[in-house]
CSV table of C-alpha atoms and ligand atoms in Angstrom, one decimal:
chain,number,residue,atom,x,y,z
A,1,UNK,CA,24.3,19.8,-11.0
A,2,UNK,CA,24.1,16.1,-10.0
A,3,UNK,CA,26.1,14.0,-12.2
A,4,UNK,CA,23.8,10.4,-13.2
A,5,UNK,CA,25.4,8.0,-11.1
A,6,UNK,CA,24.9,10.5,-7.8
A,7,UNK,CA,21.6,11.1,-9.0
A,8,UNK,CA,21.6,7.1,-8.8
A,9,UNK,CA,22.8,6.7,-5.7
A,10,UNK,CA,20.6,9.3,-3.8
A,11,UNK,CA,17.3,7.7,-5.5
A,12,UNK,CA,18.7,4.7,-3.6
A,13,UNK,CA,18.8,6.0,-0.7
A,14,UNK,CA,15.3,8.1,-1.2
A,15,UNK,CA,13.6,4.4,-1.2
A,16,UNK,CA,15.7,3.2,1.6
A,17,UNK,CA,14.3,6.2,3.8
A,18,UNK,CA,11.2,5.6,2.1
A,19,UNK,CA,11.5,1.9,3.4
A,20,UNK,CA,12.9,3.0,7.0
A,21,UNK,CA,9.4,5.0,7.9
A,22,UNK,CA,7.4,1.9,6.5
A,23,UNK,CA,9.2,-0.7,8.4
A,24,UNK,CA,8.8,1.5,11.8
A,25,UNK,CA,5.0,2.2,10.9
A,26,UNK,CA,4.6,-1.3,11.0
A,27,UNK,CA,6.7,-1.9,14.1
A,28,UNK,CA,4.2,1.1,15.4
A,29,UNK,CA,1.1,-1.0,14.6
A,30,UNK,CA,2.3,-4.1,16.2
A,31,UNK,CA,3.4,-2.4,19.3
A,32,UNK,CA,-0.4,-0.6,19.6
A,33,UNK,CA,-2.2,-3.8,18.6
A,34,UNK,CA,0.1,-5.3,21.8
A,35,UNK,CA,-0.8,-2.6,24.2
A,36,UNK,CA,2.5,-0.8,24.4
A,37,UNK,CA,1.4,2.6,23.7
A,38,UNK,CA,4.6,4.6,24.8
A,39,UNK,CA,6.6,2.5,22.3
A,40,UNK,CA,3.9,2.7,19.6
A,41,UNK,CA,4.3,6.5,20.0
A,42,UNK,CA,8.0,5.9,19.8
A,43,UNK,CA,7.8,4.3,16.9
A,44,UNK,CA,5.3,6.5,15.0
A,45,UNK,CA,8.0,9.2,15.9
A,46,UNK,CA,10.2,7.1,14.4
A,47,UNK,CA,8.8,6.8,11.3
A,48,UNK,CA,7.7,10.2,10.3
A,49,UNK,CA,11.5,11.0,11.2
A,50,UNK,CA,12.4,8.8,8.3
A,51,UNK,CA,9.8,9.9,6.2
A,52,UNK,CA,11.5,13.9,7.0
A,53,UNK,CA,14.8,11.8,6.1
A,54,UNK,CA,14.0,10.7,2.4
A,55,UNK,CA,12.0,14.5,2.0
A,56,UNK,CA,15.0,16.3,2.5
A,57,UNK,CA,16.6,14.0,0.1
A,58,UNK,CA,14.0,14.4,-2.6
A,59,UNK,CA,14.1,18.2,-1.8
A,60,UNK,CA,17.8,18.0,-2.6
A,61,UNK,CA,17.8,15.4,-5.8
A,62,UNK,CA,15.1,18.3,-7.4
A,63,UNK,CA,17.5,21.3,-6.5
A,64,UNK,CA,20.1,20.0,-7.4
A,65,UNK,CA,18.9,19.5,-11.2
A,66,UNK,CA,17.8,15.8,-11.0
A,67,UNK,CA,14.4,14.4,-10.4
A,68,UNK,CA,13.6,12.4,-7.3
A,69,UNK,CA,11.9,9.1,-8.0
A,70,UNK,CA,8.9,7.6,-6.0
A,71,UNK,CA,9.5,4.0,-6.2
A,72,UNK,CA,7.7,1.1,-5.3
A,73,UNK,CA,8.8,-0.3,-1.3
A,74,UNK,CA,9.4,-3.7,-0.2
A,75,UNK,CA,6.6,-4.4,2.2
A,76,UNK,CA,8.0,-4.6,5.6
A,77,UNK,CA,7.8,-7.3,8.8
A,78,UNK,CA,4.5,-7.2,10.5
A,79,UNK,CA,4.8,-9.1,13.0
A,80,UNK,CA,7.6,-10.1,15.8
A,81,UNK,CA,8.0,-12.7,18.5
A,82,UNK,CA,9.2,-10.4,20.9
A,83,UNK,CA,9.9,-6.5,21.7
A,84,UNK,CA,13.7,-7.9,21.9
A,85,UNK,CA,13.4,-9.2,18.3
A,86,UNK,CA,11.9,-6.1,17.0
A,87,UNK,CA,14.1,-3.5,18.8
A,88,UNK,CA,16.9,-5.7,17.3
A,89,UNK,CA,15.8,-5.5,13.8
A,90,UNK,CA,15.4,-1.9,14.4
A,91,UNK,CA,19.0,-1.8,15.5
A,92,UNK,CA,20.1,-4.0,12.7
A,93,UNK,CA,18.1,-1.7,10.2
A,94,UNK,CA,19.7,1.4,11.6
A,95,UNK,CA,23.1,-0.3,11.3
A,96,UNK,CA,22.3,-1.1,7.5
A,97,UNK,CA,21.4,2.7,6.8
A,98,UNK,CA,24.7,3.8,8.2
A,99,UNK,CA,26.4,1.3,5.9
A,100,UNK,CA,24.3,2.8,3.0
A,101,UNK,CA,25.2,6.6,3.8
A,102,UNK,CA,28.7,5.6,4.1
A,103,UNK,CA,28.9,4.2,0.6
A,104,UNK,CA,27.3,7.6,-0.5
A,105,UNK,CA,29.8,9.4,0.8
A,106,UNK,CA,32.7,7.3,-0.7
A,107,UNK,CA,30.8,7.7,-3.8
A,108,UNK,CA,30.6,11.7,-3.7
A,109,UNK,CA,34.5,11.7,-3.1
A,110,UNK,CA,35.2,9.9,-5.6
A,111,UNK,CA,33.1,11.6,-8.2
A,112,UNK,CA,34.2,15.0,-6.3
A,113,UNK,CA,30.8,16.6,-6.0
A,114,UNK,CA,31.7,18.1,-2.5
A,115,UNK,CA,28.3,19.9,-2.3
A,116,UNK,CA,26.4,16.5,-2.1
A,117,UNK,CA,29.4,15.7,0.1
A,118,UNK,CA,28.8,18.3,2.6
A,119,UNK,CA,24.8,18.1,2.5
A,120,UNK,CA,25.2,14.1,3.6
A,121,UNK,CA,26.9,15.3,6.7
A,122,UNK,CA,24.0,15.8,8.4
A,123,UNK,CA,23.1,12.0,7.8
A,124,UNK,CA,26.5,10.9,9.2
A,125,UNK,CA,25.4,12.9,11.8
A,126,UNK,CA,21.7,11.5,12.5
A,127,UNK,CA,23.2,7.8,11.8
A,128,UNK,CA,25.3,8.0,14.8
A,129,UNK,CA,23.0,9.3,17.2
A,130,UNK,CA,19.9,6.6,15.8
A,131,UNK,CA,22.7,3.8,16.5
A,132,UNK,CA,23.5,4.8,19.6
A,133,UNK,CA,19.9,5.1,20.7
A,134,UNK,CA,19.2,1.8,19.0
A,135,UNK,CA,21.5,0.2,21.2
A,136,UNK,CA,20.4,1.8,24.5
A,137,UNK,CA,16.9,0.8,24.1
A,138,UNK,CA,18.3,-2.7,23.1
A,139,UNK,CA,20.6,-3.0,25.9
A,140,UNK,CA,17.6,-1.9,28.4
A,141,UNK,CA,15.4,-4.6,26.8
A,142,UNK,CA,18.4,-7.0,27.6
A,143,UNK,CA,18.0,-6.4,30.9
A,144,UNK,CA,14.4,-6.9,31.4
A,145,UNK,CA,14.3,-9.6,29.5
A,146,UNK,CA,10.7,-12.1,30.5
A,147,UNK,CA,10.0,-9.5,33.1
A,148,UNK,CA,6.4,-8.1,32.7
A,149,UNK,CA,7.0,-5.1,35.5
A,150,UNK,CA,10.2,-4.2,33.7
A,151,UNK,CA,8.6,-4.1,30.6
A,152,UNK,CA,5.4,-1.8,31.6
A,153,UNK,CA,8.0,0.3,33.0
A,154,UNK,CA,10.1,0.6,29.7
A,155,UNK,CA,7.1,1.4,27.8
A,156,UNK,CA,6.4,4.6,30.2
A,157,UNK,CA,9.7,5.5,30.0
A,158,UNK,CA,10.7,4.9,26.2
A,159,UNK,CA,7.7,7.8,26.0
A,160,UNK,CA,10.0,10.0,27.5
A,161,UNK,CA,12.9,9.2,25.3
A,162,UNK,CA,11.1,10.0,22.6
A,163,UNK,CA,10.1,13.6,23.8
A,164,UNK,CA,13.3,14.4,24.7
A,165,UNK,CA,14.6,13.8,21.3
A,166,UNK,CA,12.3,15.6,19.8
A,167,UNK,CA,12.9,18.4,22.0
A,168,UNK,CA,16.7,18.0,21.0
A,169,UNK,CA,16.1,18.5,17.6
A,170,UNK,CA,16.0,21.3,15.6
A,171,UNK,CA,13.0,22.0,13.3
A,172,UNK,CA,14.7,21.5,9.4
B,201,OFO,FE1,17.1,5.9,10.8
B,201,OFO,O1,17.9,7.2,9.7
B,201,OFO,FE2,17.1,7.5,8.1
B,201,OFO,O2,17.0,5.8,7.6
């Protein structure tokens, strides 16, 4: 049984996963509208990865005796200046959401519910490896700065990065 304040604190995060898939659905849109259709694919996959986030969350809250809330979702950025400023909100966002689970966890050891403990895990977990991609695709956009080649090439192979991690992952 989830005690109120966990209850809380997972509703939280619920929105902020909620939040995640909608600011990456609107990074998605821009992308497309720009003609970068490997990272608009990217990014879709991106976002229905955060919408499987805050599921499993809600799927929890419920099973756990407490009711998952649907709340109402700041509306995200629409537009960017650059594919370098919106890969670095993306990294800044992912770096926010890692800060977020951390607290959860400091939270359920502190409150001593090990079960919700050991359920966020697997968000520790998914937090390091969406930093760490986050800052590759950053670091390669870096690199290719003003170049239009460099970019068309990043946008064929960002495709491929995002096959392969869906390949890594195992269905939930
Ligand atoms: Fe990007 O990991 Fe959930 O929010």
């Amino acid at each position: 049984m989830l005690s109120k304040s966990i209850e809380k604190a997972l509703n939280n995060q619920i929105r902020i996963e909620a939040e995640s898939s909608q600011i990456y659905l609107a990074m998605a849109c821009w992308a497309e509208v720009k003609g970068l259709e490997g990272v608009a694919n990217f990014m879709y996959d991106q976002s229905d990865e955060e919408r499987m986030h805050m599921l499993k969350l809600v799927r929890f809250v419920n099973e756990r005796g407490g009711h998952a809330q649907v709340s109402a979702l700041k509306a995200p950025n629409v537009t960017f200046n650059s594919f370098k400023e919106m890969f670095e909100k993306l990294f800044d966002h992912e770096v926010f959401v890692s800060e977020s689970i951390n607290e959860l966890v400091h939270i359920t050891l502190q409150e001593k519910d090990y079960a919700t403990h050991n359920f966020l895990q697997w968000y520790v977990s998914e937090q390091i490896e969406e930093e760490a991609m986050a800052r590759t695709i950053l670091d390669k956009i870096n690199m290719i700065g003003n170049d239009k080649g460099g970019l068309y090439l990043f946008d064929r192979d960002i495709q491929q990065l995002s096959v392969s991690t869906a390949a890594a992952e195992s269905p939930e």
